[in-house]
Coordinates of C-alpha atoms in Angstrom, one line a residue:
X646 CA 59.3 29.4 67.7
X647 CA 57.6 28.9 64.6
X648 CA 59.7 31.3 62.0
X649 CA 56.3 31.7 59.5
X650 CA 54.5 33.1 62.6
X651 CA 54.8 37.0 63.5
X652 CA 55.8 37.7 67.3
X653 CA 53.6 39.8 69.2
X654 CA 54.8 41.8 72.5
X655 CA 52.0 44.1 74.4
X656 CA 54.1 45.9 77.0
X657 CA 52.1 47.9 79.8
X658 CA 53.5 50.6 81.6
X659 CA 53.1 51.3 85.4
X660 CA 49.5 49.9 85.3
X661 CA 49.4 50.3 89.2
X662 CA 46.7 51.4 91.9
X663 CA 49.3 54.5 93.4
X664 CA 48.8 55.7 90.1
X665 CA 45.1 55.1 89.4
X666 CA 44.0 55.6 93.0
X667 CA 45.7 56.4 95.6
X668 CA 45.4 60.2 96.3
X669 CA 47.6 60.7 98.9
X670 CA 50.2 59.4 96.1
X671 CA 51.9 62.2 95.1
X672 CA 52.5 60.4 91.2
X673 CA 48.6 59.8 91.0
X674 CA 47.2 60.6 87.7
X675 CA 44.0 64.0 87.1
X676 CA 41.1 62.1 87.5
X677 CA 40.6 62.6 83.6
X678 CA 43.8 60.8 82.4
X679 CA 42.8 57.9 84.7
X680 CA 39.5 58.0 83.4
X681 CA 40.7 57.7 79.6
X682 CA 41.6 54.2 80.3
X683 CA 39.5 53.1 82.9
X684 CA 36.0 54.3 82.0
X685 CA 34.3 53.9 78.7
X686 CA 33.5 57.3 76.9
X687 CA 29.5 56.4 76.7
X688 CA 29.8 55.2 80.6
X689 CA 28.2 57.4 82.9
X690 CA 29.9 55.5 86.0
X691 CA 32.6 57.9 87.7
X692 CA 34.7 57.7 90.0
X693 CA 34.1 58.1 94.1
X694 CA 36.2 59.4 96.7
X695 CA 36.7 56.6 100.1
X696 CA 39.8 57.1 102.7
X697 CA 41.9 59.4 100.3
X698 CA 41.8 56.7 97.1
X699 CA 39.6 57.2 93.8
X700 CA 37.1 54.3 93.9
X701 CA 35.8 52.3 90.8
X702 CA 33.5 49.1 90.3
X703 CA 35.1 46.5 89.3
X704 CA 32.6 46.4 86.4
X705 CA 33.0 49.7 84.9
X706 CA 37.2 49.0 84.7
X707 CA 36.7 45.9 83.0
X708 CA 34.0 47.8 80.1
X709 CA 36.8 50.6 79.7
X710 CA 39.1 51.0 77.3
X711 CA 41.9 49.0 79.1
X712 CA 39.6 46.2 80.0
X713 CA 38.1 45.6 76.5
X714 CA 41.6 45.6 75.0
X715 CA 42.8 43.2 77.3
X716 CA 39.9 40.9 76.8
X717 CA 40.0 41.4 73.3
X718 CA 44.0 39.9 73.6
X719 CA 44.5 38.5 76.4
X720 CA 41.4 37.1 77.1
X721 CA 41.3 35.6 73.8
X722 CA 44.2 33.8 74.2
X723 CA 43.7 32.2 77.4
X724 CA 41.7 29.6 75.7
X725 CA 44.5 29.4 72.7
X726 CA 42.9 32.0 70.1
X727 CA 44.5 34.0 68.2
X728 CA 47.6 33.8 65.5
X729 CA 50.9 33.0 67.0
X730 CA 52.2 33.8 70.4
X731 CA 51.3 36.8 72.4
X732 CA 54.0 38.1 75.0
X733 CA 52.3 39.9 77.6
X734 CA 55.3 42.0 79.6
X735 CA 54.0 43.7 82.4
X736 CA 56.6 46.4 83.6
X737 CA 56.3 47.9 87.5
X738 CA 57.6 50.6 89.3
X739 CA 59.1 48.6 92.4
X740 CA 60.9 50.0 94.9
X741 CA 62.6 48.4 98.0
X742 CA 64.5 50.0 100.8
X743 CA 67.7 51.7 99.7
X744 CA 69.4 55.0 99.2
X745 CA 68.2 55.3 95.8
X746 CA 64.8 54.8 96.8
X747 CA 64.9 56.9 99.9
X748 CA 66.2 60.1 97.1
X749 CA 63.6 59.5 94.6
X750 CA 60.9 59.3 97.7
X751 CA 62.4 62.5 99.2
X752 CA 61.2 64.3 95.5
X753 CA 58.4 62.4 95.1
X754 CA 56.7 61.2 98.1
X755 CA 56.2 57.6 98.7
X756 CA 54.9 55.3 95.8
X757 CA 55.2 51.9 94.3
X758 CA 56.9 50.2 97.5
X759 CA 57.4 46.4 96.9
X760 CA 54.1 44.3 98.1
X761 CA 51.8 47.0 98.7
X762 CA 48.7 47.7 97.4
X763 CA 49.6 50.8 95.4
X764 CA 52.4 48.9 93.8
X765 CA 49.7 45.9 92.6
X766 CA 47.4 46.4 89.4
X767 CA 44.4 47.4 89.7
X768 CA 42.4 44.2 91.1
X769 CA 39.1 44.7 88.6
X770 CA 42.1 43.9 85.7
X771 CA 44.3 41.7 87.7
X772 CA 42.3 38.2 85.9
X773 CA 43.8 39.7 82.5
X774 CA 47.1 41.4 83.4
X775 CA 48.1 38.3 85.7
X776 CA 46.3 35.4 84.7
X777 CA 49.1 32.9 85.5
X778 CA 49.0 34.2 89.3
X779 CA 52.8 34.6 89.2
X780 CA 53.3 38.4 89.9
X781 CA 55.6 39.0 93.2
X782 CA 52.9 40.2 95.4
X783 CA 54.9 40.7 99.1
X784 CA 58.5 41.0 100.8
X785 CA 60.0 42.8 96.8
X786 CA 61.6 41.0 94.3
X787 CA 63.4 37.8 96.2
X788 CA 59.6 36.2 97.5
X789 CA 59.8 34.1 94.1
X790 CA 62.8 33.4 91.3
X791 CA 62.6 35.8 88.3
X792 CA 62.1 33.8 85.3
X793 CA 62.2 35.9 82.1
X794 CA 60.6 33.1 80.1
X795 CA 57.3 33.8 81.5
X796 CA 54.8 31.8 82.1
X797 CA 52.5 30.5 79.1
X798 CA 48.3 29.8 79.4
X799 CA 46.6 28.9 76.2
X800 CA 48.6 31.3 73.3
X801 CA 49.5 34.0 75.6
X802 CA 53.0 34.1 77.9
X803 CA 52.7 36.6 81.1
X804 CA 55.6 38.5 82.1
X805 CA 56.1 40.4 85.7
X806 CA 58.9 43.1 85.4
X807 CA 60.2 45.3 88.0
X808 CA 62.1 48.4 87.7
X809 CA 63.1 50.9 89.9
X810 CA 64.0 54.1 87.8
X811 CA 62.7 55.5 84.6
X812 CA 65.0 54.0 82.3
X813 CA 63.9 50.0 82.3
X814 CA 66.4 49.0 79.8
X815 CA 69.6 50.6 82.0
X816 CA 71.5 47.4 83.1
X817 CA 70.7 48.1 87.0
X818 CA 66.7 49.0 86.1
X819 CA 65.7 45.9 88.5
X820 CA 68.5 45.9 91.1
X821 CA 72.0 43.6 91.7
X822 CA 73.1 44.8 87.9
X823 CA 70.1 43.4 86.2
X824 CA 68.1 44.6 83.7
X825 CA 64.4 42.4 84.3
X826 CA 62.9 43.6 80.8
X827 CA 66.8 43.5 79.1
X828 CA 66.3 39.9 80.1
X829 CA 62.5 38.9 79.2
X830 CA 63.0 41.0 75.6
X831 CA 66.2 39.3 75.6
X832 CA 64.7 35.7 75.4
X833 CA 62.0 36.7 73.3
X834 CA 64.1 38.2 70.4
X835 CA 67.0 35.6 69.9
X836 CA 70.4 37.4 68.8
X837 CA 69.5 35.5 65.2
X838 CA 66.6 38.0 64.7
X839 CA 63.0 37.3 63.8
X840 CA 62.2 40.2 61.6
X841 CA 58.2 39.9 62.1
X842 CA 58.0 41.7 65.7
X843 CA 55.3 43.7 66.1
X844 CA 55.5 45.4 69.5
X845 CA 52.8 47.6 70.9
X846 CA 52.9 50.0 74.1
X847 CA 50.0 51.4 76.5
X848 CA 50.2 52.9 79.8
X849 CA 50.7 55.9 82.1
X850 CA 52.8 58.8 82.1
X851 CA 53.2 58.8 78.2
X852 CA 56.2 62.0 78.2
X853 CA 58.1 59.7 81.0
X854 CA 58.4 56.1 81.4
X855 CA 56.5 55.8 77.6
X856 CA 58.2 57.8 75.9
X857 CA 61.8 56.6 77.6
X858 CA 60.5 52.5 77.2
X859 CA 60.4 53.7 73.2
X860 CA 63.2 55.8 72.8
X861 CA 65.1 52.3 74.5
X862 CA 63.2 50.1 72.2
X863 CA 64.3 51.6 69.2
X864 CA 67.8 52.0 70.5
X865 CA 68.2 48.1 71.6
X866 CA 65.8 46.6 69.5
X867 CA 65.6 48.3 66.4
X868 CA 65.0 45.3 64.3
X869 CA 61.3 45.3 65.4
X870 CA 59.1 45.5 62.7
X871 CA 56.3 47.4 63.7
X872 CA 56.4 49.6 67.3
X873 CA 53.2 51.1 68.3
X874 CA 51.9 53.3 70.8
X875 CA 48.2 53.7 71.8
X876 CA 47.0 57.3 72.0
X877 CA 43.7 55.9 73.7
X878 CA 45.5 53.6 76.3
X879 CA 48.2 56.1 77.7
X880 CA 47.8 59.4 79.6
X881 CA 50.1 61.8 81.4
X882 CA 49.6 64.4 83.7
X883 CA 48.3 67.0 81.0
X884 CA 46.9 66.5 77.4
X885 CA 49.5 69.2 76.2
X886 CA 52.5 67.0 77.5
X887 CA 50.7 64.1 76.5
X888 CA 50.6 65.2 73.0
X889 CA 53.7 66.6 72.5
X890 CA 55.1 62.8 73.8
X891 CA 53.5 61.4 71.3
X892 CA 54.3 64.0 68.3
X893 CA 58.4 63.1 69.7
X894 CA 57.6 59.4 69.0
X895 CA 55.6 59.8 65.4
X896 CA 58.3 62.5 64.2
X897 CA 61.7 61.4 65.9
X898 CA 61.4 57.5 66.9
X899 CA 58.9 56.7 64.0
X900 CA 56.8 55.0 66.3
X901 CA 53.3 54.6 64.6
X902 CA 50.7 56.2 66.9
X903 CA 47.2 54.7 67.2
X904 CA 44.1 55.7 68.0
X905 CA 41.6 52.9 67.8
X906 CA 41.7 50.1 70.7
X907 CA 40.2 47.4 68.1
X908 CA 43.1 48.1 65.7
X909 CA 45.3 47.5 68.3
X910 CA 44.0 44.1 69.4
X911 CA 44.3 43.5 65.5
X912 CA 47.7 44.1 65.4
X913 CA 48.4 41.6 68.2
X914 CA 46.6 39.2 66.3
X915 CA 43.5 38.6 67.6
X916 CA 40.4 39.7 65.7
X917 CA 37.7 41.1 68.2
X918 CA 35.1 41.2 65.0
X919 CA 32.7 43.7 65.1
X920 CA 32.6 44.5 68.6
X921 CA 31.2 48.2 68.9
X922 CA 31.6 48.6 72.5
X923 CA 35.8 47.8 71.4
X924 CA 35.4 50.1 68.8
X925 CA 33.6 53.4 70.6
X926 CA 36.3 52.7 73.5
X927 CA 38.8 54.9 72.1
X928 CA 39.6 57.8 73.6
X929 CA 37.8 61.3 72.3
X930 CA 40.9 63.3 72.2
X931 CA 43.1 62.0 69.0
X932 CA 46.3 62.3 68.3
X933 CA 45.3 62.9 65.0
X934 CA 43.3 66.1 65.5
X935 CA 46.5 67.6 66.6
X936 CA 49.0 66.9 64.0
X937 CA 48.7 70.3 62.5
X938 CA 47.9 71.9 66.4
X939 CA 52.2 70.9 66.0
X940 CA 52.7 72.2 63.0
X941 CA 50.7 75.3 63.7
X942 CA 53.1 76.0 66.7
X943 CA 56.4 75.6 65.2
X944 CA 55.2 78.0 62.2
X945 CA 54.2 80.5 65.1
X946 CA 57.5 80.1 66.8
X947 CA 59.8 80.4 63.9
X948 CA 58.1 83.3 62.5
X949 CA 58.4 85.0 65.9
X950 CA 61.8 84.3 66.3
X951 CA 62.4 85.6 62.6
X952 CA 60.9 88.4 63.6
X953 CA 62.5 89.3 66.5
X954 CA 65.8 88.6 64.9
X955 CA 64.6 90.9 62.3
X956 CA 63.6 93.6 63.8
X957 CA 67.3 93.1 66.7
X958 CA 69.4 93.1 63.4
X959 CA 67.6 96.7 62.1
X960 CA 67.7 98.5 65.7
X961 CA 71.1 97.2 66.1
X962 CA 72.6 98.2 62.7
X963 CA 70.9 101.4 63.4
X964 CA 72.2 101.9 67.1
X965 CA 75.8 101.0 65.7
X966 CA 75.4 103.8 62.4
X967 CA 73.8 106.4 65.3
X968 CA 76.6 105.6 67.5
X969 CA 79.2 105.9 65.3
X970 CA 77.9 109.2 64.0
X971 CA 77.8 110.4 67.8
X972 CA 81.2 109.7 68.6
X973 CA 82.1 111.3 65.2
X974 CA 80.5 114.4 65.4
X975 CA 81.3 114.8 69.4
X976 CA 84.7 114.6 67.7
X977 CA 84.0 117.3 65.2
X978 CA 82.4 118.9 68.4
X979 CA 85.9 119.1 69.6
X980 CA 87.6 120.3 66.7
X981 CA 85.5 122.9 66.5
X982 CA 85.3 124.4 70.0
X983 CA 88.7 124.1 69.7
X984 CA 89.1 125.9 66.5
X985 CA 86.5 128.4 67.6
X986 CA 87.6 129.2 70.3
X987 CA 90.7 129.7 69.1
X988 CA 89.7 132.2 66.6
X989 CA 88.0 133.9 69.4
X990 CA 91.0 134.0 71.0
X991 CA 92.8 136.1 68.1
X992 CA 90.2 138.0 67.5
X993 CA 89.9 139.0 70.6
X994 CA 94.2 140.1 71.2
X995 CA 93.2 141.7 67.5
X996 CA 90.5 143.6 68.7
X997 CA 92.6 144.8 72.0
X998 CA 95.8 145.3 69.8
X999 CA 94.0 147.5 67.3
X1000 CA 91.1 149.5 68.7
X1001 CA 88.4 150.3 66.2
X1002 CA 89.5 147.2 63.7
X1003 CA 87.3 144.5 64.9
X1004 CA 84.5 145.4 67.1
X1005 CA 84.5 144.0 70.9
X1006 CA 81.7 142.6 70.6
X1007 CA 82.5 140.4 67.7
X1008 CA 84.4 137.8 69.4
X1009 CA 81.9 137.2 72.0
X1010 CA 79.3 136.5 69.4
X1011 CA 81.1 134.5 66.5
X1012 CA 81.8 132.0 70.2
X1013 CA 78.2 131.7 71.1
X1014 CA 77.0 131.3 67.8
X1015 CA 79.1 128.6 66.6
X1016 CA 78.3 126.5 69.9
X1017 CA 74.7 126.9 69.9
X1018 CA 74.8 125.8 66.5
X1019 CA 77.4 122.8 66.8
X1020 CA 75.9 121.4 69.6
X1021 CA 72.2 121.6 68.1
X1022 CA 73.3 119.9 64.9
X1023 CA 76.2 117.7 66.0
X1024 CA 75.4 116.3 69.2
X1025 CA 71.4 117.2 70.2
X1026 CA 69.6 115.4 67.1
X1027 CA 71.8 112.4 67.4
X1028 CA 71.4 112.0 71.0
X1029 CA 67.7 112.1 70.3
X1030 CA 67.4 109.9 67.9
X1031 CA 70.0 107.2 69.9
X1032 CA 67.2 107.4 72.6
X1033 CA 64.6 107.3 70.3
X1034 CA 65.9 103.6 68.9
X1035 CA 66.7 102.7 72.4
X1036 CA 63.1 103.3 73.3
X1037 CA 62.3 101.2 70.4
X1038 CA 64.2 98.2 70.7
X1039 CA 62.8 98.0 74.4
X1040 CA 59.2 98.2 73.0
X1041 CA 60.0 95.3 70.4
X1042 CA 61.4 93.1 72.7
X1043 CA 58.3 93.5 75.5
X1044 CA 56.0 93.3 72.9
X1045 CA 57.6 90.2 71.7
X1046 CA 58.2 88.7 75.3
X1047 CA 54.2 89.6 75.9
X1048 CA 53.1 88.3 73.3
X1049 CA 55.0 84.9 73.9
X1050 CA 52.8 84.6 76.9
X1051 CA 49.7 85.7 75.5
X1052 CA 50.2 82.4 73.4
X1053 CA 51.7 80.4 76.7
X1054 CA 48.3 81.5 78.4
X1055 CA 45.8 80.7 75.6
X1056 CA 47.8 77.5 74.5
X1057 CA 47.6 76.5 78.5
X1058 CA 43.7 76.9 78.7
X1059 CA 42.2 76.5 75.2
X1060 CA 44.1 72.8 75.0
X1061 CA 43.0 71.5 78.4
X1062 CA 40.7 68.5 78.3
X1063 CA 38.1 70.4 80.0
X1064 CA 38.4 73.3 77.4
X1065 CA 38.1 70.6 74.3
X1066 CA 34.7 69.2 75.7
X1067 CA 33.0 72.5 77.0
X1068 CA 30.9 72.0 80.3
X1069 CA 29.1 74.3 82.3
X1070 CA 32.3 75.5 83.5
X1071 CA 33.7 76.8 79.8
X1072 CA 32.2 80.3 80.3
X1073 CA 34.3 80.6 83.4
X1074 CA 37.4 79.3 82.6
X1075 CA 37.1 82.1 79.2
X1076 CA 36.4 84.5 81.2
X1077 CA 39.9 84.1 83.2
X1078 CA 41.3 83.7 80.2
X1079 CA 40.2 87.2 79.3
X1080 CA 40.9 88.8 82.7
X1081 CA 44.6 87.4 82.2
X1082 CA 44.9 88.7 79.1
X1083 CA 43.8 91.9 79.8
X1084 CA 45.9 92.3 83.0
X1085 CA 49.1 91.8 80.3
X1086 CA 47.6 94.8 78.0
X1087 CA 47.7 96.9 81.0
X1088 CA 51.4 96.3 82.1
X1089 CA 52.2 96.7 78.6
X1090 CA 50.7 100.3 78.1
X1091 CA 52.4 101.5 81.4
X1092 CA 56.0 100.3 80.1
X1093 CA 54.9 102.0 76.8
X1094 CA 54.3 105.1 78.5
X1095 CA 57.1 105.0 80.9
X1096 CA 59.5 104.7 78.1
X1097 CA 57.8 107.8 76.1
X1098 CA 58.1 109.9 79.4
X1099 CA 62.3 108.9 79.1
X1100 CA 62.8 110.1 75.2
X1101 CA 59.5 111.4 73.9
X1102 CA 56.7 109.6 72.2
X1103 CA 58.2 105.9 70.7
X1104 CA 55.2 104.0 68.7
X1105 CA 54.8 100.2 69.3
X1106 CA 56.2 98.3 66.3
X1107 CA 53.7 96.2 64.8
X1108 CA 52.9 92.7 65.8
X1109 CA 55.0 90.4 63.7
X1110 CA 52.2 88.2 61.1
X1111 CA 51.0 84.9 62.2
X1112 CA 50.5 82.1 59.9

């Protein structure tokens, strides 16, 4: 390996049909996260429905985003273009027979069994993802010797690896205590180090097998120069999770995240010029657009929890003063029955002792009066009040806890893909929204007022500020 020339990897993710496809795969992708990658955003080809799997000409995958990129690299290698050596590593779900297997089927339904269809690529893309002809196609991993040198045509080496559980780098990933893509990246990056790797990532389920191929990247490999994910060619089963995948790897893995498919083929050394098809083919969601949809969040978060903790540390500090004031004055309360009564007592024996003295009817009264008044001052007003803060930490907390899922609610459907590119249905789907949302008000007002009918009238507290 020539040390002046940069290494490029392009690893691909679970690029199989169970995923794309096959509907009666329990794994299989919306129909809009399989169409970010396999559909250009100008096509107006679609998907069709045949025997329970997605169907897609074989034209329309190879103009989509995944296609162009892999022509753009791959396809410009095959004939030797392109600057140094491009490693394409191809990784696979792959399951055969075995306890393992028959767990992770029992949770997740049957997908990516060794040799079927729904465990091949996509057979519009299979020229460019497997142009050697070398992947295992029947009878799992023993039809043909792993080789995890690859196999070279023109400037680009194919790789075929197989894993069977989400964490591809664990030493048992491909079976009998072997590690498939330990050993391909292995080979590739020499224990001497070659500083100028620049490794790039696309595929599916970007908060899963992604996001765990780059969190063992970084761990194993961290010499690389340059790791990059492609926001345009990977999806998961919702944008929100999608996202937030990506925001982990930008924030905690500083993994670089792009957005355009020609910058990608770029940074794998090829230059696809000024190819416009290449450069529209990005996706229409960015990454980028969200950035401060993050931010935005965490600053609503952290001041509600500031605010609940707030407002918990005032009621509590004013439950424990109201508390200690009751038990206080119920023990003043005491004292003073006692003391009354016991002048009540005397002056009663006084009054019986010495006719005419002290009238009768003084004991009697100084008794009542000094209760009535005791336990109106002492023990009444505090009691009230106790319920009274009671009554209001329960309001803060509901409101708190309701307004959580106000924002749970809207976040859900105003950050769906559908909601980001209105359509006919957009009306509709605010309209629910609304009727949610208004369901919510009405369970809070009858809490509210159940809580008033237990201590009197308590007044919501305000809503805490939103940044």
């Amino acid at each position: 390996m020539d040390g002046s020339e940069p290494v490029h990897i392009l690893i691909t993710q679970c690029l199989q049909n169970d995923f794309f496809f096959n509907l009666n795969c329990r794994l299989h992708l919306p129909e809009d996260a399989a169409a970010k990658l396999l559909i250009h955003p100008d096509s107006r080809s679609g998907f069709g429905l045949r025997r329970g799997r997605r169907v897609l000409d074989a034209r329309t995958q190879r103009s989509g985003p995944l296609g162009r990129m892999l022509s753009a690299t791959v396809g410009a290698r095959l004939g030797g273009g392109g600057r140094g050596v491009l490693h394409l590593v191809n990784v696979r779900d792959w399951h055969v027979p075995s306890d393992d297997y028959d767990r992770e089927r029992s949770e997740y339904g049957t997908h990516c069994e060794a040799g079927t269809w729904g465990a091949d690529y996509p057979d519009a893309l299979v020229g460019l993802l497997d142009p050697t002809g070398t992947r295992p196609r029947a009878g799992g991993p023993g039809t043909a010797p792993f080789d995890p040198t690859g196999r070279r045509r023109g400037s680009v080496i194919v790789h075929h690896v197989h894993s069977n559980t989400l964490f591809d780098l664990r030493e048992d990933a491909s079976g009998l205590d072997r590690s498939e893509l330990g050993e391909v990246l292995g080979a590739i990056l020499p224990p001497s180090g070659h500083q100028d790797v620049r490794i790039a990532v696309v595929g599916l389920y970007t908060d899963i097998k992604v996001q765990l191929l780059l969190q063992s990247l970084r761990t194993s490999f961290g010499g690389a120069r340059q790791v990059v994910v492609s926001d345009s060619l990977t999806a998961g089963v919702s944008l929100e999770r999608h996202l937030a995948a990506l925001d982990f790897a930008r924030k905690v893995l500083r993994v670089e995240v792009m957005q355009g498919v020609s910058d990608l083929a770029r940074l794998l050394g090829t230059d696809p010029g000024q190819d416009e098809e290449l450069e529209s083919a990005a996706g229409a969601v960015a990454f980028a657009d969200y950035a401060e949809y993050f931010q935005a969040k965490q600053r609503i978060v952290s001041s509600e929890d500031a605010q609940s903790r707030s407002y918990r540390q005032q009621i509590i500090g004013r439950l424990d003063a109201t508390v200690r004031l009751v038990t206080l004055t119920n023990v003043f309360l005491i004292v003073c029955g006692a003391l009354t009564l016991g002048a009540a007592v005397v002056l009663a024996v006084l009054a019986a002792a010495a006719p005419g003295t002290i009238p009768v009817a003084l004991p009697a009264l100084v008794l009542g009066l000094s209760a009535v008044q005791v336990v109106s001052v002492f023990f009444h007003r505090p009691a009230q009040s106790l319920i009274q803060l009671l009554g209001r930490e329960a309001i803060v907390r509901m409101s708190l806890e309701s307004r959580s899922l106000r924002l749970a609610l809207a976040r859900y459907h105003l950050t769906t893909p559908d909601a980001l590119h209105p359509d006919e249905g957009s009306g509709l789907r605010a309209e629910l929204l609304q009727r949610q949302m208004d369901i919510l008000a009405q369970m809070d007002r009858a809490d509210i007022e159940a809580i008033e009918k237990l201590g009197g009238p308590v007044s919501p507290p305000d809503a805490p500020p939103v940044e």
